[in-house]
Coordinates of C-alpha atoms in Angstrom, one line a residue:
M1209 CA 11.2 -25.1 38.5
P1210 CA 12.3 -27.3 35.8
S1211 CA 15.2 -27.0 34.9
P1212 CA 16.2 -26.5 31.5
S1213 CA 18.2 -29.3 29.5
R1214 CA 20.6 -26.5 28.3
P1215 CA 21.7 -23.9 30.3
L1216 CA 21.1 -20.5 28.7
R1217 CA 24.3 -19.4 26.9
K1218 CA 23.3 -16.2 24.8
L1219 CA 21.0 -13.6 25.9
G1220 CA 20.0 -10.9 23.5
F1221 CA 17.0 -8.9 22.9
L1222 CA 14.6 -7.6 19.5
T1223 CA 13.6 -4.4 19.3
I1224 CA 11.0 -2.7 16.4
G1225 CA 12.7 0.8 17.0
L1226 CA 9.6 3.1 16.2
F1227 CA 9.8 6.8 15.8
D1228 CA 7.3 10.0 15.5
P1229 CA 6.9 10.2 11.4
A1230 CA 7.5 14.4 12.9
D1231 CA 11.1 13.8 14.2
P1232 CA 12.3 10.2 13.0
A1233 CA 15.7 11.0 14.0
R1234 CA 15.1 10.9 17.5
G1235 CA 13.4 7.3 17.4
H1236 CA 16.5 6.0 15.4
E1237 CA 18.4 7.5 18.0
S1238 CA 16.8 5.8 20.9
T1239 CA 17.1 2.9 19.2
L1240 CA 21.1 3.0 18.9
E1241 CA 21.2 4.3 22.6
I1242 CA 19.1 0.9 23.6
I1243 CA 21.7 -1.0 21.6
E1244 CA 24.6 1.0 23.4
L1245 CA 22.7 0.1 26.8
G1246 CA 22.5 -3.4 26.1
E1247 CA 26.4 -3.9 25.6
R1248 CA 27.3 -2.2 28.7
L1249 CA 24.7 -4.4 30.1
G1250 CA 26.2 -7.2 29.0
F1251 CA 23.7 -9.1 26.6
D1252 CA 25.3 -11.0 24.3
S1253 CA 23.4 -9.9 20.9
A1254 CA 20.7 -6.5 19.7
W1255 CA 18.4 -7.9 16.8
L1256 CA 16.3 -5.3 15.0
R1257 CA 12.8 -6.1 13.3
H1258 CA 12.0 -4.9 9.8
R1259 CA 8.8 -2.4 8.4
H1260 CA 8.4 -1.0 5.5
L1261 CA 5.9 2.1 4.9
Q1262 CA 5.6 1.9 8.6
Y1263 CA 6.8 4.0 11.6
G1264 CA 9.3 1.6 12.3
I1265 CA 13.1 0.7 11.1
S1266 CA 13.0 0.3 7.5
S1267 CA 16.7 -0.1 6.8
P1268 CA 18.0 -2.2 9.9
V1269 CA 21.2 -2.9 7.7
A1270 CA 21.7 1.0 7.4
V1271 CA 20.9 1.1 11.6
L1272 CA 22.8 -1.7 12.7
A1273 CA 26.3 -0.1 10.2
A1274 CA 25.4 3.0 12.6
A1275 CA 25.5 0.8 15.5
S1276 CA 28.5 -1.0 14.8
Q1277 CA 30.8 2.2 15.3
R1278 CA 28.9 2.7 18.7
T1279 CA 29.8 -0.7 19.9
R1280 CA 32.6 -2.9 20.0
R1281 CA 31.5 -6.3 21.4
I1282 CA 27.8 -7.3 20.9
E1283 CA 26.6 -9.0 18.2
L1284 CA 23.5 -7.4 15.4
G1285 CA 21.0 -9.2 13.9
T1286 CA 18.1 -8.5 11.7
A1287 CA 14.8 -10.6 12.9
V1288 CA 13.7 -10.5 9.9
I1289 CA 14.6 -9.2 6.3
P1290 CA 11.6 -9.9 4.4
L1291 CA 13.5 -10.8 0.7
G1292 CA 10.3 -10.2 -1.0
W1293 CA 11.4 -6.6 -0.6
E1294 CA 15.3 -7.0 -1.6
N1295 CA 17.5 -8.0 -4.3
P1296 CA 19.2 -10.9 -3.1
L1297 CA 22.9 -9.5 -4.8
R1298 CA 22.3 -5.8 -3.4
L1299 CA 21.3 -7.5 -0.1
A1300 CA 24.4 -9.6 0.2
E1301 CA 26.6 -6.5 -0.1
D1302 CA 25.1 -4.4 1.9
L1303 CA 25.4 -7.7 4.6
A1304 CA 28.9 -8.3 3.7
T1305 CA 29.9 -4.6 4.1
V1306 CA 28.2 -3.7 7.7
D1307 CA 30.1 -7.6 8.8
V1308 CA 33.0 -6.1 7.6
L1309 CA 32.8 -2.4 9.5
S1310 CA 31.2 -4.6 12.6
G1311 CA 34.3 -6.9 12.8
G1312 CA 32.3 -10.2 12.0
R1313 CA 29.5 -9.6 14.4
L1314 CA 26.6 -9.3 12.0
N1315 CA 23.8 -11.8 12.5
P1316 CA 21.4 -11.7 9.4
G1317 CA 18.0 -13.4 10.0
V1318 CA 15.6 -13.4 7.2
S1319 CA 12.0 -14.6 5.7
V1320 CA 10.5 -15.4 2.2
G1321 CA 7.2 -14.9 1.4
P1322 CA 5.3 -12.3 -0.9
P1323 CA 5.5 -8.6 0.4
G1324 CA 3.0 -7.5 2.8
H1325 CA -0.2 -5.6 0.8
F1326 CA 1.6 -6.8 -2.2
D1327 CA -1.1 -5.6 -4.6
Q1328 CA -0.8 -2.1 -3.2
V1329 CA 2.9 -2.0 -3.2
K1330 CA 3.8 -4.1 -6.7
G1331 CA 3.3 -1.1 -8.9
A1332 CA 6.4 0.6 -7.0
L1333 CA 8.3 -2.2 -5.9
Y1334 CA 8.2 -4.2 -9.1
P1335 CA 6.6 -2.4 -12.0
D1336 CA 7.9 -4.5 -14.7
T1337 CA 8.1 -7.8 -13.1
A1338 CA 5.5 -8.3 -10.3
D1339 CA 3.8 -10.9 -12.1
T1340 CA 7.3 -12.9 -12.8
E1341 CA 9.4 -12.4 -9.1
D1342 CA 10.0 -15.4 -7.7
F1343 CA 8.9 -15.1 -3.9
S1344 CA 10.3 -18.8 -2.6
Y1345 CA 13.0 -20.4 -0.9
E1346 CA 15.0 -19.8 -4.1
R1347 CA 15.3 -16.4 -2.8
V1348 CA 16.8 -17.3 0.1
R1349 CA 19.2 -20.0 -1.2
R1350 CA 20.4 -17.0 -4.0
L1351 CA 21.5 -15.0 -1.0
V1352 CA 22.7 -17.6 0.8
D1353 CA 25.1 -19.0 -2.1
L1354 CA 26.4 -15.1 -3.2
V1355 CA 27.0 -14.4 0.8
R1356 CA 28.9 -18.3 1.0
G1357 CA 31.1 -16.9 -2.5
K1358 CA 29.0 -18.6 -5.4
P1359 CA 30.0 -16.4 -8.5
A1360 CA 27.8 -13.4 -9.3
S1361 CA 28.8 -12.8 -12.8
D1362 CA 31.0 -14.8 -15.3
F1363 CA 33.2 -11.7 -16.0
T1364 CA 36.7 -11.2 -13.8
G1365 CA 39.8 -9.4 -14.7
T1366 CA 40.9 -6.1 -15.3
E1367 CA 38.9 -3.1 -17.7
G1368 CA 40.9 -0.6 -18.1
F1369 CA 42.1 0.9 -14.9
E1370 CA 39.1 -1.2 -12.9
V1371 CA 39.5 -4.2 -11.7
F1372 CA 36.6 -6.4 -11.2
S1373 CA 35.4 -9.7 -9.0
D1374 CA 33.0 -12.3 -9.9
V1375 CA 31.8 -12.8 -6.5
V1376 CA 30.4 -10.0 -4.0
Q1377 CA 32.6 -7.7 -2.5
P1378 CA 33.7 -7.3 0.1
H1379 CA 33.7 -11.1 1.0
S1380 CA 33.3 -11.8 4.5
P1381 CA 34.2 -15.7 4.9
G1382 CA 32.6 -15.8 8.3
L1383 CA 28.9 -14.5 7.3
G1384 CA 28.1 -17.2 5.7
R1385 CA 27.9 -19.4 9.0
R1386 CA 26.1 -16.2 10.6
L1387 CA 23.1 -16.6 8.3
W1388 CA 19.7 -17.4 10.3
Y1389 CA 16.0 -18.0 8.7
G1390 CA 13.1 -16.9 10.5
G1391 CA 10.4 -19.6 10.5
A1392 CA 7.1 -20.4 12.3
S1393 CA 6.0 -23.7 10.2
L1394 CA 7.6 -27.4 9.9
G1395 CA 8.4 -26.7 6.2
S1396 CA 10.3 -23.6 7.0
A1397 CA 12.4 -25.5 10.0
R1398 CA 12.9 -28.1 7.6
W1399 CA 14.0 -26.2 5.1
A1400 CA 16.7 -24.1 7.0
G1401 CA 18.1 -27.2 8.5
E1402 CA 18.6 -28.5 5.3
N1403 CA 20.3 -25.6 3.8
G1404 CA 22.3 -25.4 6.8
M1405 CA 21.2 -21.7 8.1
N1406 CA 20.7 -21.1 11.8
F1407 CA 17.2 -21.2 12.9
L1408 CA 14.9 -18.0 14.2
T1409 CA 11.7 -19.0 15.9
S1410 CA 9.8 -16.0 17.8
S1411 CA 6.3 -15.9 19.5
V1412 CA 4.3 -17.0 16.5
V1413 CA 4.0 -20.2 14.9
R1414 CA 1.9 -21.9 12.7
A1415 CA -1.1 -24.4 13.7
E1416 CA -0.7 -26.8 10.8
Q1417 CA -2.2 -29.5 12.7
P1418 CA -6.5 -28.9 12.0
D1419 CA -7.9 -29.5 15.3
G1420 CA -7.3 -28.6 18.8
P1421 CA -6.1 -27.9 21.7
W1422 CA -3.3 -25.8 20.5
D1423 CA -0.2 -25.4 22.7
F1424 CA 2.6 -22.8 21.7
A1425 CA 5.1 -24.4 23.3
T1426 CA 4.7 -28.1 22.2
I1427 CA 4.1 -26.8 18.7
Q1428 CA 7.6 -24.8 18.5
Q1429 CA 9.3 -27.6 20.2
S1430 CA 8.7 -29.6 17.2
L1431 CA 9.6 -26.9 14.6
I1432 CA 13.5 -26.9 16.7
R1433 CA 13.1 -31.0 16.6
A1434 CA 12.3 -30.8 13.0
F1435 CA 15.1 -28.1 12.2
R1436 CA 17.9 -30.4 14.2
D1437 CA 16.8 -33.0 12.3
R1438 CA 17.7 -31.8 8.8
H1439 CA 20.4 -29.7 9.9
P1440 CA 24.1 -31.3 9.4
D1441 CA 25.1 -30.2 13.2
G1442 CA 22.2 -32.1 14.3
E1443 CA 21.9 -31.0 18.2
A1444 CA 24.4 -28.8 17.8
A1445 CA 22.7 -26.5 15.4
R1446 CA 21.6 -23.0 16.8
V1447 CA 18.3 -21.8 17.3
S1448 CA 17.1 -18.7 19.3
Q1449 CA 13.9 -18.4 20.8
G1450 CA 12.2 -14.6 20.5
L1451 CA 9.1 -14.6 22.6
V1452 CA 7.7 -11.3 24.6
V1453 CA 9.3 -11.0 28.4
I1454 CA 8.7 -8.2 30.2
P1455 CA 10.2 -8.2 33.8
T1456 CA 9.2 -5.9 36.1
D1457 CA 11.3 -6.3 39.2
S1458 CA 12.9 -2.4 39.4
A1459 CA 9.3 -1.2 37.3
R1460 CA 7.7 1.6 38.9
P1461 CA 3.7 0.6 39.9
E1462 CA 2.4 2.7 36.6
Q1463 CA 4.8 1.1 34.6
R1464 CA 4.0 -2.6 36.0
A1465 CA 0.4 -1.5 35.6
R1466 CA 0.8 -0.6 32.0
Y1467 CA 2.9 -3.9 31.0
E1468 CA 0.0 -5.6 32.3
A1469 CA -2.6 -3.9 30.4
Y1470 CA -0.7 -4.5 27.4
A1471 CA -0.2 -8.0 28.0
A1472 CA -4.1 -8.9 28.5
R1473 CA -5.0 -6.9 25.7
R1474 CA -3.1 -9.4 23.3
L1475 CA -3.9 -12.3 25.2
P1476 CA -7.3 -13.5 23.4
R1477 CA -5.2 -13.9 20.1
T1478 CA -3.1 -16.7 22.2
A1479 CA -6.3 -19.1 22.2
T1480 CA -6.9 -20.5 18.5
P1481 CA -5.2 -19.7 15.1
Q1482 CA -5.4 -16.3 13.9
G1483 CA -6.4 -15.6 10.0
P1484 CA -5.8 -17.6 6.8
G1485 CA -2.2 -18.3 8.3
R1486 CA -3.6 -20.1 11.1
L1487 CA -1.2 -18.1 13.5
L1488 CA -1.0 -19.0 17.1
F1489 CA 0.8 -16.2 19.4
A1490 CA 2.9 -17.2 22.3
P1491 CA 1.0 -15.1 25.5
D1492 CA 3.6 -12.3 26.6
L1493 CA 5.4 -13.2 30.0
V1494 CA 5.3 -10.0 32.4
G1495 CA 6.2 -10.5 36.2
T1496 CA 9.0 -10.4 38.3
S1497 CA 12.3 -12.3 37.0
E1498 CA 11.8 -14.9 39.3
E1499 CA 8.2 -15.5 38.6
I1500 CA 9.2 -15.4 34.4
A1501 CA 12.2 -18.2 34.9
E1502 CA 9.3 -20.2 36.4
R1503 CA 7.4 -20.0 33.5
L1504 CA 10.1 -20.7 31.1
G1505 CA 11.5 -23.5 32.8
A1506 CA 8.4 -25.2 32.0
H1507 CA 8.0 -24.3 28.7
A1508 CA 8.8 -26.9 26.0
A1509 CA 10.8 -25.0 23.6
F1510 CA 12.6 -23.0 25.8
R1511 CA 14.1 -26.2 27.5
E1512 CA 15.4 -26.8 23.5
V1513 CA 17.7 -23.7 23.5
D1514 CA 20.5 -22.0 25.1
E1515 CA 19.8 -18.6 22.7
V1516 CA 17.5 -15.7 23.0
A1517 CA 16.4 -13.0 21.7
F1518 CA 13.7 -11.6 24.1
A1519 CA 11.3 -9.6 22.2
L1520 CA 10.8 -5.8 23.5
P1521 CA 6.8 -4.8 23.8
F1522 CA 6.0 -2.4 20.3
T1523 CA 4.5 0.6 22.3
F1524 CA 6.4 1.4 25.0
E1525 CA 8.7 4.4 25.9
H1526 CA 12.8 4.5 25.7
E1527 CA 12.8 4.7 29.7
D1528 CA 10.6 1.2 29.9
Y1529 CA 12.8 -0.2 27.6
V1530 CA 15.9 1.2 30.0
Q1531 CA 13.8 -0.8 32.8
I1532 CA 13.6 -4.1 30.8
L1533 CA 16.5 -4.3 29.8
T1534 CA 18.4 -3.7 33.1
D1535 CA 16.1 -6.1 34.9
M1536 CA 16.6 -8.8 32.2
A1537 CA 20.6 -8.9 32.2
T1538 CA 20.6 -7.9 36.2
K1539 CA 18.0 -10.0 37.7
L1540 CA 16.3 -12.6 34.9
G1541 CA 19.2 -13.6 32.5
P1542 CA 21.3 -14.5 35.7
A1543 CA 18.0 -16.7 37.1
L1544 CA 18.4 -18.5 33.9
G1545 CA 21.8 -19.7 34.5
W1546 CA 23.3 -16.9 32.1
R1547 CA 26.3 -14.5 32.8
P1548 CA 26.9 -11.2 31.1
A1549 CA 29.4 -11.1 28.3
G1550 CA 32.5 -8.8 28.7

């Protein structure tokens, strides 16, 4: 197996937190239990996806606030919060609050762009300002500045019995260094680097070159290098990769067959860019930890990183996630040179 140029230093996982609309509490509790399991297994981080008007976690910051009180060590991240749905000032307050509650373990990942299905939701989301909202990188810059302590008001001092601050409160000084940008294009990678953020790259990239052949790993590698070229920390700038990885070492035959069928259904979308955004998807990695480690060792982008947040499949059952995470921590991670935390 080719040896990665960077030993795997941090192992994390990402989940969407699906729930049954008839019993949403159970689904949210399952997510919290999975995060607790991740801490016991020695994972370095647990990340939540973000879903609006779907049957997945719509408020990961709230869920991570709960997780912060049920864990003590594991880092807690969002991958990613789409800022088109958020007011940067209010989000900065929420993020700082959860970071304080967690003891400085929050890793907020964000992205920009108009909300999904914007024409259908803009009347509810921005009834008076839909045509003037700015969904550009400037929205991220506002959040970053506010989290890092840029004044949000020109008033400070005492008014009656109340004391006012001109910066977001609570202020968590380390949080500004733990902000991540989730990007799939060269422009996003460069912008994140220029603005001193960390960079999340997932199982989706943009095939920006007009003609094939398209190789996911090579495109993702180019994003990572473009990010580090523009970042003040250069080669030391933090990048986390988020491929869909499903080890089967302890899986039952029925589970293995279901996992392989899941990956096979999704494989056709990996051959060519999809939709007007020209999105190219990475193949899901299913197999024993030894087989997956072999494939990752030959993956051009994986060889550039020392942090990962492997994505859990969307539609599996709680017991499947337990098996997958256990194999990741006890088999796959060690095969990649990682050692459990704590």
